[in-house]
Every structure is written in C-alpha cells, then in structure tokens.
Tab-separated table of C-alpha atoms and ligand atoms in Angstrom:
chain	number	residue	atom	x	y	z
A	1	MET	CA	41.212	-113.039	24.101
A	2	TYR	CA	41.642	-116.807	24.514
A	3	ILE	CA	38.285	-118.367	25.138
A	4	ASP	CA	39.385	-121.962	25.530
A	5	SER	CA	41.503	-121.178	28.564
A	6	ALA	CA	39.215	-118.490	30.088
A	7	SER	CA	37.483	-119.025	33.431
A	8	ARG	CA	33.717	-118.675	33.714
A	9	GLU	CA	34.166	-115.404	35.645
A	10	GLN	CA	36.340	-114.048	32.871
A	11	LEU	CA	33.765	-115.065	30.244
A	12	VAL	CA	30.967	-113.356	32.193
A	13	GLU	CA	33.049	-110.188	32.476
A	14	TRP	CA	33.800	-110.204	28.741
A	15	GLU	CA	30.171	-110.853	27.882
A	16	GLU	CA	28.996	-107.858	29.906
A	17	ALA	CA	31.591	-105.493	28.461
A	18	LEU	CA	31.024	-106.654	24.867
A	19	SER	CA	27.228	-106.516	25.211
A	20	ALA	CA	27.461	-102.926	26.446
A	21	GLN	CA	29.706	-102.047	23.506
A	22	TYR	CA	27.301	-103.809	21.131
A	23	ARG	CA	24.297	-101.870	22.467
A	24	ARG	CA	26.132	-98.594	21.867
A	25	VAL	CA	26.840	-99.661	18.265
A	26	CYS	CA	23.158	-100.553	17.742
A	27	ASP	CA	22.216	-97.049	18.874
A	28	HIS	CA	24.035	-95.656	15.818
A	29	GLN	CA	21.452	-97.283	13.509
A	30	LEU	CA	24.028	-98.131	10.854
A	31	SER	CA	23.084	-99.337	7.402
A	32	LEU	CA	26.152	-101.011	5.870
A	33	ASP	CA	26.512	-103.886	3.419
A	34	LEU	CA	29.312	-106.449	3.040
A	35	THR	CA	27.283	-109.009	1.110
A	36	ARG	CA	27.955	-109.410	-2.601
A	37	GLY	CA	31.254	-109.019	-4.404
A	38	LYS	CA	30.308	-106.067	-6.550
A	39	PRO	CA	32.785	-103.554	-8.007
A	40	SER	CA	32.540	-100.102	-6.440
A	41	ALA	CA	31.424	-97.044	-8.383
A	42	ALA	CA	35.074	-95.921	-8.628
A	43	GLN	CA	35.984	-99.234	-10.276
A	44	LEU	CA	33.070	-99.083	-12.703
A	45	HIS	CA	34.127	-95.563	-13.603
A	46	LEU	CA	37.469	-96.889	-14.910
A	47	ALA	CA	35.624	-98.296	-17.931
A	48	ASP	CA	33.251	-95.410	-18.576
A	49	SER	CA	34.961	-94.624	-21.872
A	50	LEU	CA	33.161	-97.686	-23.255
A	51	ASP	CA	30.279	-95.298	-23.780
A	52	GLY	CA	30.830	-93.602	-27.132
A	53	ILE	CA	34.030	-95.521	-27.901
A	54	LEU	CA	32.646	-96.771	-31.231
A	55	ASN	CA	32.155	-93.235	-32.481
A	56	ASP	CA	29.700	-94.340	-35.213
A	57	ASP	CA	32.135	-96.987	-36.478
A	58	TYR	CA	30.333	-100.282	-35.946
A	59	ARG	CA	32.544	-102.380	-38.195
A	60	ALA	CA	34.956	-104.825	-36.618
A	61	SER	CA	38.425	-105.047	-38.163
A	62	ASP	CA	37.340	-108.143	-40.125
A	63	GLY	CA	34.553	-106.095	-41.731
A	64	THR	CA	31.667	-107.493	-39.628
A	65	ASP	CA	28.820	-104.991	-39.185
A	66	THR	CA	28.269	-105.589	-35.485
A	67	ARG	CA	24.789	-104.061	-35.543
A	68	ASN	CA	23.359	-106.938	-37.503
A	69	TYR	CA	22.345	-110.477	-36.590
A	70	GLY	CA	24.699	-113.445	-36.662
A	71	GLY	CA	28.066	-114.672	-35.499
A	72	LEU	CA	27.016	-117.290	-32.949
A	73	THR	CA	30.504	-117.719	-31.490
A	74	GLY	CA	31.135	-113.978	-31.149
A	75	LEU	CA	33.387	-111.470	-32.888
A	76	ALA	CA	36.883	-112.677	-33.703
A	77	CYS	CA	38.445	-109.778	-31.787
A	78	ALA	CA	36.284	-110.507	-28.724
A	79	ARG	CA	37.239	-114.171	-28.843
A	80	GLU	CA	40.863	-113.035	-28.827
A	81	LEU	CA	40.197	-110.990	-25.714
A	82	GLY	CA	38.747	-114.098	-24.014
A	83	ALA	CA	41.701	-116.146	-25.263
A	84	ASP	CA	44.126	-113.669	-23.662
A	85	ILE	CA	42.293	-113.798	-20.331
A	86	LEU	CA	42.115	-117.595	-20.276
A	87	GLN	CA	45.478	-118.152	-22.033
A	88	VAL	CA	44.026	-120.486	-24.674
A	89	PRO	CA	43.792	-120.331	-28.497
A	90	SER	CA	40.977	-118.055	-29.701
A	91	ALA	CA	39.659	-120.855	-31.950
A	92	GLU	CA	38.618	-122.640	-28.736
A	93	VAL	CA	36.704	-119.619	-27.356
A	94	ILE	CA	33.103	-118.491	-27.682
A	95	ALA	CA	32.491	-114.823	-26.776
A	96	ALA	CA	28.921	-114.498	-25.579
A	97	GLY	CA	26.629	-112.196	-23.621
A	98	ASN	CA	27.178	-110.361	-20.381
A	99	SER	CA	27.396	-113.213	-17.886
A	100	SER	CA	29.694	-116.184	-17.418
A	101	LEU	CA	27.198	-117.545	-14.901
A	102	THR	CA	24.663	-117.791	-17.723
A	103	LEU	CA	27.249	-119.692	-19.781
A	104	MET	CA	27.879	-122.064	-16.879
A	105	TYR	CA	24.153	-122.638	-16.437
A	106	HIS	CA	23.904	-123.239	-20.162
A	107	ALA	CA	26.815	-125.707	-20.048
A	108	VAL	CA	25.307	-127.627	-17.135
A	109	LEU	CA	22.027	-127.804	-19.052
A	110	THR	CA	23.858	-129.083	-22.127
A	111	GLY	CA	25.412	-131.892	-20.091
A	112	TYR	CA	22.174	-132.613	-18.286
A	113	LEU	CA	19.717	-132.553	-21.177
A	114	PHE	CA	21.772	-133.566	-24.213
A	115	GLY	CA	25.176	-134.806	-23.012
A	116	PHE	CA	28.556	-133.485	-24.089
A	117	ALA	CA	30.366	-134.860	-27.134
A	118	GLY	CA	27.931	-137.729	-27.665
A	119	HIS	CA	28.021	-139.002	-24.059
A	120	THR	CA	24.952	-140.044	-22.075
A	121	PRO	CA	22.983	-137.009	-20.844
A	122	TRP	CA	23.391	-136.752	-17.086
A	123	ARG	CA	19.603	-136.821	-16.593
A	124	LYS	CA	19.631	-140.470	-17.718
A	125	LEU	CA	21.878	-141.499	-14.806
A	126	THR	CA	20.331	-142.679	-11.539
A	127	ALA	CA	21.876	-139.980	-9.349
A	128	PRO	CA	24.193	-137.570	-11.181
A	129	LYS	CA	26.387	-135.517	-8.847
A	130	PHE	CA	28.896	-132.676	-8.842
A	131	LEU	CA	31.879	-132.358	-6.544
A	132	CYS	CA	31.698	-129.049	-4.699
A	133	PRO	CA	34.856	-127.752	-3.028
A	134	VAL	CA	33.785	-125.905	0.143
A	135	PRO	CA	33.592	-123.169	1.065
A	136	GLY	CA	32.640	-122.225	-2.489
A	137	TYR	CA	30.480	-120.001	-4.685
A	138	ASP	CA	26.789	-120.149	-3.760
A	139	ARG	CA	25.566	-119.580	-7.325
A	140	HIS	CA	27.399	-122.679	-8.573
A	141	PHE	CA	25.632	-124.744	-5.946
A	142	ALA	CA	22.292	-123.125	-6.804
A	143	ILE	CA	22.538	-124.406	-10.399
A	144	CYS	CA	22.957	-127.994	-9.192
A	145	ALA	CA	20.212	-127.572	-6.588
A	146	GLN	CA	17.749	-126.264	-9.165
A	147	LEU	CA	18.352	-129.166	-11.560
A	148	GLY	CA	18.317	-131.791	-8.812
A	149	ILE	CA	21.993	-132.674	-9.396
A	150	GLY	CA	23.467	-134.060	-6.162
A	151	MET	CA	26.379	-132.291	-4.494
A	152	VAL	CA	29.318	-133.953	-2.746
A	153	THR	CA	31.412	-131.573	-0.670
A	154	ILE	CA	35.208	-131.596	-0.895
A	155	PRO	CA	37.317	-129.623	1.590
A	156	MET	CA	39.391	-126.736	0.243
A	157	THR	CA	43.053	-126.704	1.250
A	158	ALA	CA	45.730	-124.025	0.847
A	159	THR	CA	46.583	-125.456	-2.600
A	160	GLY	CA	43.050	-126.017	-3.929
A	161	PRO	CA	40.475	-128.779	-3.385
A	162	ASP	CA	41.676	-131.823	-1.436
A	163	MET	CA	42.670	-133.859	-4.484
A	164	ALA	CA	42.891	-137.178	-2.618
A	165	ALA	CA	39.220	-136.693	-1.654
A	166	VAL	CA	38.345	-135.726	-5.247
A	167	GLU	CA	40.074	-138.798	-6.710
A	168	ALA	CA	38.546	-141.113	-4.106
A	169	ALA	CA	35.042	-139.754	-4.765
A	170	ILE	CA	35.414	-140.233	-8.520
A	171	LYS	CA	36.723	-143.755	-8.035
A	172	ASP	CA	33.843	-144.664	-5.718
A	173	ASP	CA	30.989	-143.134	-7.668
A	174	ARG	CA	30.690	-143.443	-11.447
A	175	GLU	CA	27.849	-140.930	-11.454
A	176	ILE	CA	30.013	-137.960	-10.553
A	177	VAL	CA	29.691	-135.858	-13.674
A	178	GLY	CA	31.287	-132.560	-12.729
A	179	ILE	CA	33.286	-130.448	-10.339
A	180	TRP	CA	33.046	-126.711	-9.646
A	181	CYS	CA	36.396	-124.946	-9.555
A	182	VAL	CA	37.349	-121.291	-9.071
A	183	PRO	CA	41.045	-121.946	-9.655
A	184	LYS	CA	42.510	-118.487	-9.078
A	185	PHE	CA	41.663	-116.376	-6.026
A	186	SER	CA	38.928	-118.852	-5.241
A	187	ASN	CA	35.546	-117.562	-4.073
A	188	PRO	CA	35.648	-117.165	-1.113
A	189	THR	CA	38.975	-118.510	0.213
A	190	GLY	CA	41.254	-116.595	-2.191
A	191	VAL	CA	43.318	-119.745	-2.786
A	192	THR	CA	45.060	-120.260	-6.147
A	193	TYR	CA	45.430	-123.880	-7.224
A	194	SER	CA	49.001	-125.220	-7.185
A	195	MET	CA	50.721	-126.938	-10.103
A	196	GLU	CA	50.144	-130.324	-8.483
A	197	THR	CA	46.425	-129.609	-8.047
A	198	VAL	CA	46.057	-128.499	-11.675
A	199	GLU	CA	47.929	-131.583	-12.912
A	200	ARG	CA	45.790	-133.915	-10.815
A	201	MET	CA	42.638	-132.125	-12.002
A	202	ALA	CA	43.740	-132.622	-15.597
A	203	ARG	CA	44.266	-136.350	-14.957
A	204	LEU	CA	40.716	-136.857	-13.627
A	205	GLY	CA	39.401	-137.232	-17.172
A	206	GLN	CA	41.362	-140.497	-17.513
A	207	SER	CA	39.402	-142.310	-14.822
A	208	SER	CA	36.051	-140.540	-14.474
A	209	HIS	CA	32.654	-141.049	-16.098
A	210	PRO	CA	33.237	-140.197	-19.797
A	211	GLY	CA	30.732	-137.333	-19.596
A	212	PHE	CA	32.533	-135.827	-16.557
A	213	ARG	CA	33.371	-132.124	-16.937
A	214	ILE	CA	35.519	-129.756	-14.854
A	215	PHE	CA	33.808	-126.365	-14.615
A	216	TRP	CA	36.917	-124.153	-14.471
A	217	ASP	CA	35.382	-120.813	-13.537
A	218	ASN	CA	38.338	-118.478	-13.888
A	219	ALA	CA	36.361	-115.402	-12.790
A	220	TYR	CA	39.439	-113.815	-11.180
A	221	ALA	CA	42.046	-114.776	-13.804
A	222	ILE	CA	43.664	-111.315	-13.939
A	223	HIS	CA	42.424	-109.844	-10.673
A	224	ASP	CA	45.733	-109.740	-8.804
A	225	LEU	CA	46.089	-107.092	-6.091
A	226	GLY	CA	49.864	-106.720	-6.378
A	227	ARG	CA	52.278	-109.554	-7.138
A	228	GLN	CA	51.194	-111.480	-10.261
A	229	VAL	CA	50.059	-114.888	-9.064
A	230	ASN	CA	50.549	-117.618	-11.646
A	231	LEU	CA	47.814	-120.210	-12.148
A	232	PRO	CA	49.162	-123.231	-14.046
A	233	ASN	CA	47.385	-123.649	-17.390
A	234	ILE	CA	44.872	-126.506	-17.227
A	235	ARG	CA	44.605	-126.742	-21.005
A	236	THR	CA	48.343	-127.454	-21.286
A	237	ALA	CA	48.067	-130.123	-18.587
A	238	ALA	CA	44.929	-131.628	-20.165
A	239	LEU	CA	46.636	-131.847	-23.567
A	240	GLU	CA	49.461	-133.760	-21.922
A	241	TYR	CA	47.046	-136.301	-20.405
A	242	ASP	CA	44.760	-136.383	-23.456
A	243	THR	CA	41.807	-135.166	-21.388
A	244	LEU	CA	40.958	-131.849	-23.049
A	245	ASP	CA	37.323	-132.905	-23.411
A	246	SER	CA	37.001	-133.003	-19.607
A	247	VAL	CA	37.619	-129.249	-19.188
A	248	LEU	CA	35.261	-126.299	-19.694
A	249	GLN	CA	36.743	-122.880	-18.886
A	250	PHE	CA	34.828	-119.675	-18.155
A	251	ALA	CA	35.648	-116.001	-17.658
A	252	SER	CA	34.063	-112.605	-18.133
A	253	THR	CA	34.769	-108.904	-18.004
A	254	SER	CA	32.174	-108.414	-15.249
A	255	LYS	CA	34.827	-107.345	-12.753
A	256	ILE	CA	36.967	-105.662	-15.392
A	257	THR	CA	34.593	-103.202	-17.082
A	258	HIS	CA	30.916	-102.751	-16.173
A	259	ALA	CA	29.653	-105.671	-14.092
A	260	GLY	CA	26.197	-105.787	-15.641
A	261	SER	CA	27.182	-105.195	-19.246
A	262	GLY	CA	30.429	-106.984	-19.924
A	263	VAL	CA	31.345	-109.901	-22.180
A	264	ALA	CA	31.530	-113.533	-21.055
A	265	PHE	CA	33.661	-116.325	-22.491
A	266	VAL	CA	33.707	-120.102	-22.557
A	267	SER	CA	36.673	-122.099	-23.803
A	268	ALA	CA	36.586	-125.804	-24.534
A	269	SER	CA	37.719	-128.585	-26.856
A	270	PRO	CA	36.244	-128.646	-30.381
A	271	ALA	CA	33.901	-131.516	-29.389
A	272	ASN	CA	32.556	-129.616	-26.368
A	273	LEU	CA	32.216	-126.377	-28.322
A	274	ALA	CA	30.167	-128.248	-30.918
A	275	SER	CA	27.832	-129.531	-28.166
A	276	LEU	CA	27.433	-126.032	-26.721
A	277	LYS	CA	26.834	-124.468	-30.138
A	278	LYS	CA	24.209	-127.049	-31.028
A	279	GLN	CA	22.114	-125.874	-28.110
A	280	MET	CA	23.009	-122.186	-28.496
A	281	GLU	CA	21.920	-121.956	-32.103
A	282	VAL	CA	18.389	-122.799	-31.054
A	283	MET	CA	18.467	-120.261	-28.227
A	284	THR	CA	19.894	-117.256	-30.060
A	285	ILE	CA	20.848	-115.842	-33.437
A	286	GLY	CA	23.960	-114.379	-31.904
A	287	PRO	CA	25.404	-112.344	-29.026
A	288	ASP	CA	25.596	-108.560	-28.542
A	289	LYS	CA	28.459	-107.900	-30.939
A	290	VAL	CA	28.244	-104.120	-30.521
A	291	ASN	CA	29.214	-104.539	-26.882
A	292	GLN	CA	31.905	-107.032	-27.823
A	293	LEU	CA	33.378	-104.498	-30.244
A	294	ARG	CA	33.293	-101.793	-27.571
A	295	HIS	CA	35.330	-104.067	-25.305
A	296	SER	CA	37.802	-104.905	-28.061
A	297	ARG	CA	38.313	-101.209	-28.776
A	298	LEU	CA	38.883	-100.497	-25.070
A	299	PHE	CA	41.456	-103.289	-24.878
A	300	PRO	CA	43.090	-103.556	-28.311
A	301	GLU	CA	46.027	-105.385	-26.686
A	302	PHE	CA	46.375	-107.546	-23.627
A	303	THR	CA	48.858	-105.067	-22.130
A	304	ARG	CA	46.084	-102.439	-22.033
A	305	LEU	CA	43.881	-104.866	-20.132
A	306	LYS	CA	46.654	-105.564	-17.640
A	307	GLU	CA	47.226	-101.836	-17.090
A	308	HIS	CA	43.496	-101.434	-16.518
A	309	MET	CA	43.569	-104.201	-13.891
A	310	LYS	CA	46.369	-102.386	-12.063
A	311	ARG	CA	44.022	-99.438	-11.612
A	312	HIS	CA	41.384	-101.785	-10.155
A	313	ALA	CA	44.033	-103.117	-7.772
A	314	GLU	CA	44.896	-99.594	-6.635
A	315	ILE	CA	41.262	-99.133	-5.573
A	316	LEU	CA	40.784	-102.610	-4.112
A	317	LYS	CA	44.064	-103.089	-2.263
A	318	PRO	CA	43.411	-100.566	0.544
A	319	LYS	CA	40.027	-102.221	1.135
A	320	PHE	CA	41.558	-105.669	1.534
A	321	GLU	CA	44.223	-104.149	3.781
A	322	CYS	CA	41.486	-102.566	5.905
A	323	VAL	CA	39.708	-105.918	6.366
A	324	LEU	CA	42.916	-107.756	7.181
A	325	GLN	CA	44.137	-105.039	9.511
A	326	GLN	CA	40.856	-105.093	11.475
A	327	LEU	CA	40.948	-108.880	11.742
A	328	GLU	CA	44.612	-108.933	12.720
A	329	SER	CA	44.461	-106.156	15.291
A	330	HIS	CA	41.267	-107.390	16.999
A	331	LEU	CA	41.478	-111.136	16.525
A	332	GLY	CA	45.126	-111.862	15.733
A	333	ASP	CA	45.968	-112.621	19.350
A	334	SER	CA	42.957	-114.839	20.051
A	335	ASP	CA	41.361	-118.218	19.448
A	336	LEU	CA	38.249	-116.688	17.897
A	337	GLY	CA	38.770	-117.595	14.259
A	338	ALA	CA	41.007	-118.015	11.240
A	339	TRP	CA	41.257	-116.313	7.877
A	340	GLU	CA	43.410	-116.091	4.747
A	341	ALA	CA	45.131	-113.035	3.298
A	342	PRO	CA	44.257	-113.321	-0.406
A	343	GLU	CA	46.504	-111.807	-3.068
A	344	GLY	CA	43.584	-111.047	-5.356
A	345	GLY	CA	39.957	-111.749	-6.161
A	346	TYR	CA	36.985	-110.298	-4.325
A	347	PHE	CA	36.672	-111.976	-0.940
A	348	VAL	CA	38.133	-112.692	2.452
A	349	SER	CA	36.937	-115.929	3.993
A	350	PHE	CA	36.654	-116.005	7.778
A	351	ASN	CA	36.082	-119.123	9.872
A	352	THR	CA	34.614	-118.532	13.317
A	353	ARG	CA	34.824	-121.042	16.145
A	354	PRO	CA	32.455	-123.935	15.367
A	355	GLY	CA	28.794	-123.057	15.806
A	356	CYS	CA	29.172	-119.261	15.757
A	357	ALA	CA	28.811	-118.048	12.138
A	358	ALA	CA	25.005	-117.778	12.052
A	359	ALA	CA	24.978	-115.940	15.400
A	360	VAL	CA	27.635	-113.495	14.153
A	361	VAL	CA	25.668	-112.755	10.975
A	362	GLU	CA	22.502	-112.213	13.008
A	363	LEU	CA	24.189	-109.923	15.535
A	364	ALA	CA	25.763	-107.911	12.699
A	365	ALA	CA	22.404	-107.604	10.900
A	366	ASP	CA	20.753	-106.316	14.077
A	367	ALA	CA	23.544	-103.755	14.373
A	368	GLY	CA	22.966	-102.611	10.777
A	369	VAL	CA	25.730	-104.529	8.965
A	370	LYS	CA	24.523	-106.957	6.302
A	371	LEU	CA	26.663	-110.019	5.629
A	372	THR	CA	26.195	-112.908	3.205
A	373	PRO	CA	23.966	-115.426	5.045
A	374	ALA	CA	25.923	-117.948	7.090
A	375	GLY	CA	26.045	-121.241	5.225
A	376	ALA	CA	25.798	-119.608	1.785
A	377	THR	CA	29.247	-120.903	0.852
A	378	PHE	CA	28.033	-124.520	1.220
A	379	PRO	CA	25.595	-126.601	-0.867
A	380	TYR	CA	21.961	-126.110	0.193
A	381	GLY	CA	23.127	-123.229	2.436
A	382	GLU	CA	24.208	-125.683	5.142
A	383	ASP	CA	27.613	-125.211	6.714
A	384	PRO	CA	27.906	-128.369	8.841
A	385	GLN	CA	30.179	-126.642	11.341
A	386	ASP	CA	28.471	-123.243	11.124
A	387	ARG	CA	31.825	-121.499	10.774
A	388	ASN	CA	32.268	-119.769	7.436
A	389	ILE	CA	31.596	-116.091	6.776
A	390	ARG	CA	32.347	-114.507	3.406
A	391	ILE	CA	33.511	-110.901	3.608
A	392	ALA	CA	33.137	-108.877	0.394
A	393	PRO	CA	35.123	-105.634	0.777
A	394	SER	CA	34.923	-104.229	-2.770
A	395	PHE	CA	31.678	-102.257	-2.818
A	396	PRO	CA	31.514	-99.932	0.226
A	397	PRO	CA	33.698	-96.835	0.451
A	398	LEU	CA	36.774	-97.356	2.658
A	399	GLU	CA	35.390	-95.457	5.625
A	400	GLU	CA	32.138	-97.463	5.662
A	401	LEU	CA	34.080	-100.690	5.254
A	402	ASP	CA	36.213	-99.812	8.255
A	403	THR	CA	33.106	-99.157	10.378
A	404	ALA	CA	31.429	-102.352	9.156
A	405	MET	CA	34.541	-104.372	9.976
A	406	SER	CA	34.760	-102.955	13.489
A	407	VAL	CA	31.137	-104.046	14.020
A	408	LEU	CA	31.914	-107.468	12.571
A	409	VAL	CA	34.881	-108.119	14.874
A	410	LEU	CA	32.786	-107.027	17.857
A	411	CYS	CA	30.018	-109.457	16.822
A	412	ILE	CA	32.578	-112.257	16.395
A	413	LYS	CA	33.848	-111.673	19.938
A	414	LEU	CA	30.369	-111.424	21.434
A	415	ALA	CA	28.956	-114.489	19.665
A	416	SER	CA	32.026	-116.556	20.585
A	417	VAL	CA	31.905	-115.590	24.270
A	418	ARG	CA	28.165	-116.192	24.493
A	419	ARG	CA	28.457	-119.604	22.896
A	420	GLN	CA	31.271	-120.609	25.218
A	421	LEU	CA	29.226	-119.491	28.212
A	422	THR	CA	26.282	-121.601	27.053
A	423	ALA	CA	28.537	-124.566	26.349
A	424	SER	CA	30.178	-124.335	29.758
A	425	GLY	CA	26.760	-124.484	31.398
B	1	PLP	C1	33.447	-117.292	-8.986
B	1	PLP	C2	32.485	-116.449	-9.733
B	1	PLP	N1	32.033	-116.836	-10.925
B	1	PLP	C3	31.155	-116.111	-11.631
B	1	PLP	C4	30.668	-114.925	-11.146
B	1	PLP	C5	29.665	-114.161	-11.946
B	1	PLP	O1	30.240	-113.843	-13.166
B	1	PLP	P1	29.404	-113.150	-14.309
B	1	PLP	O2	29.135	-111.748	-13.892
B	1	PLP	O3	30.315	-113.228	-15.493
B	1	PLP	O4	28.145	-113.921	-14.519
B	1	PLP	C6	31.104	-114.458	-9.898
B	1	PLP	C7	30.587	-113.215	-9.328
B	1	PLP	O5	30.710	-112.912	-8.167
B	1	PLP	C8	32.034	-115.243	-9.170
B	1	PLP	O6	32.493	-114.873	-7.969
C-alpha cells in the first residue's frame, strides 16, 4: 500500500474496505492493553524464590542484621549487585528502595533545591532547562514538568541523541542543567548509544554549566534479547575527560525480579554521592535491607544474574518477534510508517506518517486496544509531528499480543488512508 502515489479512487476503495474490516473488529468487543512496559506474570514468576529465600537468616555476610534500622547507602552486597549491573566500583553505588524513578526524582530535587557538589541550586537560575532526547520516557519529562524545569527537545538518531544538537544547545544556553539519557535499549526507540556518543556525552562536562548533570538511566543495562549488546562505559570516558561529577547513573531490578518490589541503584562521583546522602539522611533512616539481602541471595554472583536474564529473554523474544512480524508483513511494503527492530529493552517505537498517531491511538481504543497516548514520548505530551507510537509487548500473553497487533496495523492503515483523503480534498 503506497499512499503517496495512490489515486483518489484507489484511496476511496481502500477506505471502504478498511472501514468494513474495522467495523467487524469492533464487533468483537476486545479488551487488550499495549500501554505500559510491565513484565508479564511468567517473567515475575522467574523470581518467585525471593519469597522465603532468607530462611530465617537475616544477617548479611558482613554481619549486618538487616531487620534493624540504619545503613543509609544500602547493604554492601546489594551495592555490589548494583555495581555489577552498572559496571562501576561498589564504593560509588548507593543501593536504595524499590524504584530508580524515585532516585531520579530525588536527584533532580537535590540539584534543584540544594545544588550538587556545592554548585548553585538550579532553582536560583532564571530558566533552568533539561535536554530531552525524543522520543523518550514520559516519566522523565513529567519530573521536569512538575518542577517547572524547561525542556529542550533533541532528536534521537540510530546512535543516540543528536550530539551536534546537544553540544550546540549547551554552548548557546548556560542554563541547561541536565540531560535525560536511556543509553541502552532506549525507551522507546531501542537504540544503544555508540562509543562516539558516549565519549561526546562524557566531554559535555568540560563546557557546560558547572552544575550540569547527565541522568544516565540505564534501566535496560542487562536486558538483551539475544546477542549481548555492548554499551560503552560512561564512567571510564568521564574519568578520561575529568568530568565524573557530571554523570549520575541509575538502574534497578524492577525488570529483573519483581517490578514493584525490587532494589534501585544510583552511582556517582564521591562529591555527588555526598550531595545525595545529605538530603537522604533527612528523608530516611535507611532502605529496606531485608529486600536487598533477598536480592543478594538470589544473585550471589553476576553470572547468576546473567543466566536469569536469559530466561527473561526466552519469554520476551517471541513477543518482540510477533510485533515485528506483524509490522513487517502488513506494513513492510508500504509508505505507512517506520520502526526499529530493537535487540533488547521493553519497547518498539513506531512512527506513523505525519499527523496520524493520535488518530491511530483513538481508532485502536475504540476497537478495544489500549495504547500509550500519542505524544506521551514527548515533553508536555506534545509530539509536534503527531507520529510516534510506543508499543509495549511484554505484558500480554502472545496470543493477545498478536490480536492487538493485527488491530493496530489495521488502524494504522485506516488512519493513514483517511488522512490522505482529507488532505487531497
Ligand atoms: C527508562 C526507564 N527508567 C526507569 C523506569 C522505572 O524504573 P523503576 O521501576 O526502577 O522506578 C522505567 C520503567 O518503565 C523505564 O523505562
């Protein structure tokens, strides 16, 4: 189906046939959900041995009684787990509660209210801003929106954010104080940053506002579907350029064990860790060390964690294949959109023809298939070209996913044809 070269008669014919097909789908009264990137029940089940794993032995190997208060930076063995995931020294890791998003929110607040490492708090600047590679993760953008931090969009490329645009923005505006990055299997594009991108990121700290921080949200650090994809280590690069203070790294076990009750990690330079701890020690007496110990017992070595991730991949891979197969077989030979084939992570990003994404999401909703709202992958929920749709294949069973995808491709065709008909008068 090539819309650009189709005659009006052809478009009318397509519209009638697709509308009839769409009405038949609506009659089925489906109720399917492709919205959030949640692990499926089968994935959660992989970590069910967490329950009871302590077997009445609450002492960590260093003798800590995990039931009691204390230990602001987390158990040593949990910090080692975070260090393995992020490939950094455990001395630079804090193991915290169940959510890396909470840690990111906390870190933004630290920069905003108090300033990192003795630098001016961002709230004292006239118009502090973050760079936001798009499409990106809606919850990152929501943190900035809530605190009134401005957002400057940066296009994503196949190797990461457009670094020329990043460098130009930082040169032009001294009030850019941060950038959101999901460096491996980016949410939603699935892109992993190249060596050049990581190097250029690490160099930003040489020319930016001194309080500038890279929020390196490595949520999918070990979430490869097959081939191990290598993300260059930003800490190593930052040490080379003497910019370690400009990097804050995050990860969690949310998509490794139980999504709602995992362990989250932040890694940073000693100066940044001191700033974070200063705020944390007022907020809490310490994290849930019992849960940290449970995770350390489940993964006593990094190899065990990697084996565990292979089992996740076995469950996830057929779902990604289903999405890609549906897109390829129905839209491969067309001018109706473009997508990536990610090698890991939780999403497939689909770009419709300009001006069609919201209509596709609405058509799908009316046919009983819920999608993430169009625009959600952009700051303030506004996709200027109305193109991006984030597909999250992990949660539904394979059969439901297949049905939902066949509805989605139908809606993409129908919305595209209708829009072309309107545009052609
Ligand atoms: C990029 C990214 N960061 C963070 C999170 C949330 O992580 P957590 O459960 O550790 O708060 C998600 C969840 O979808 C995500 O996609």
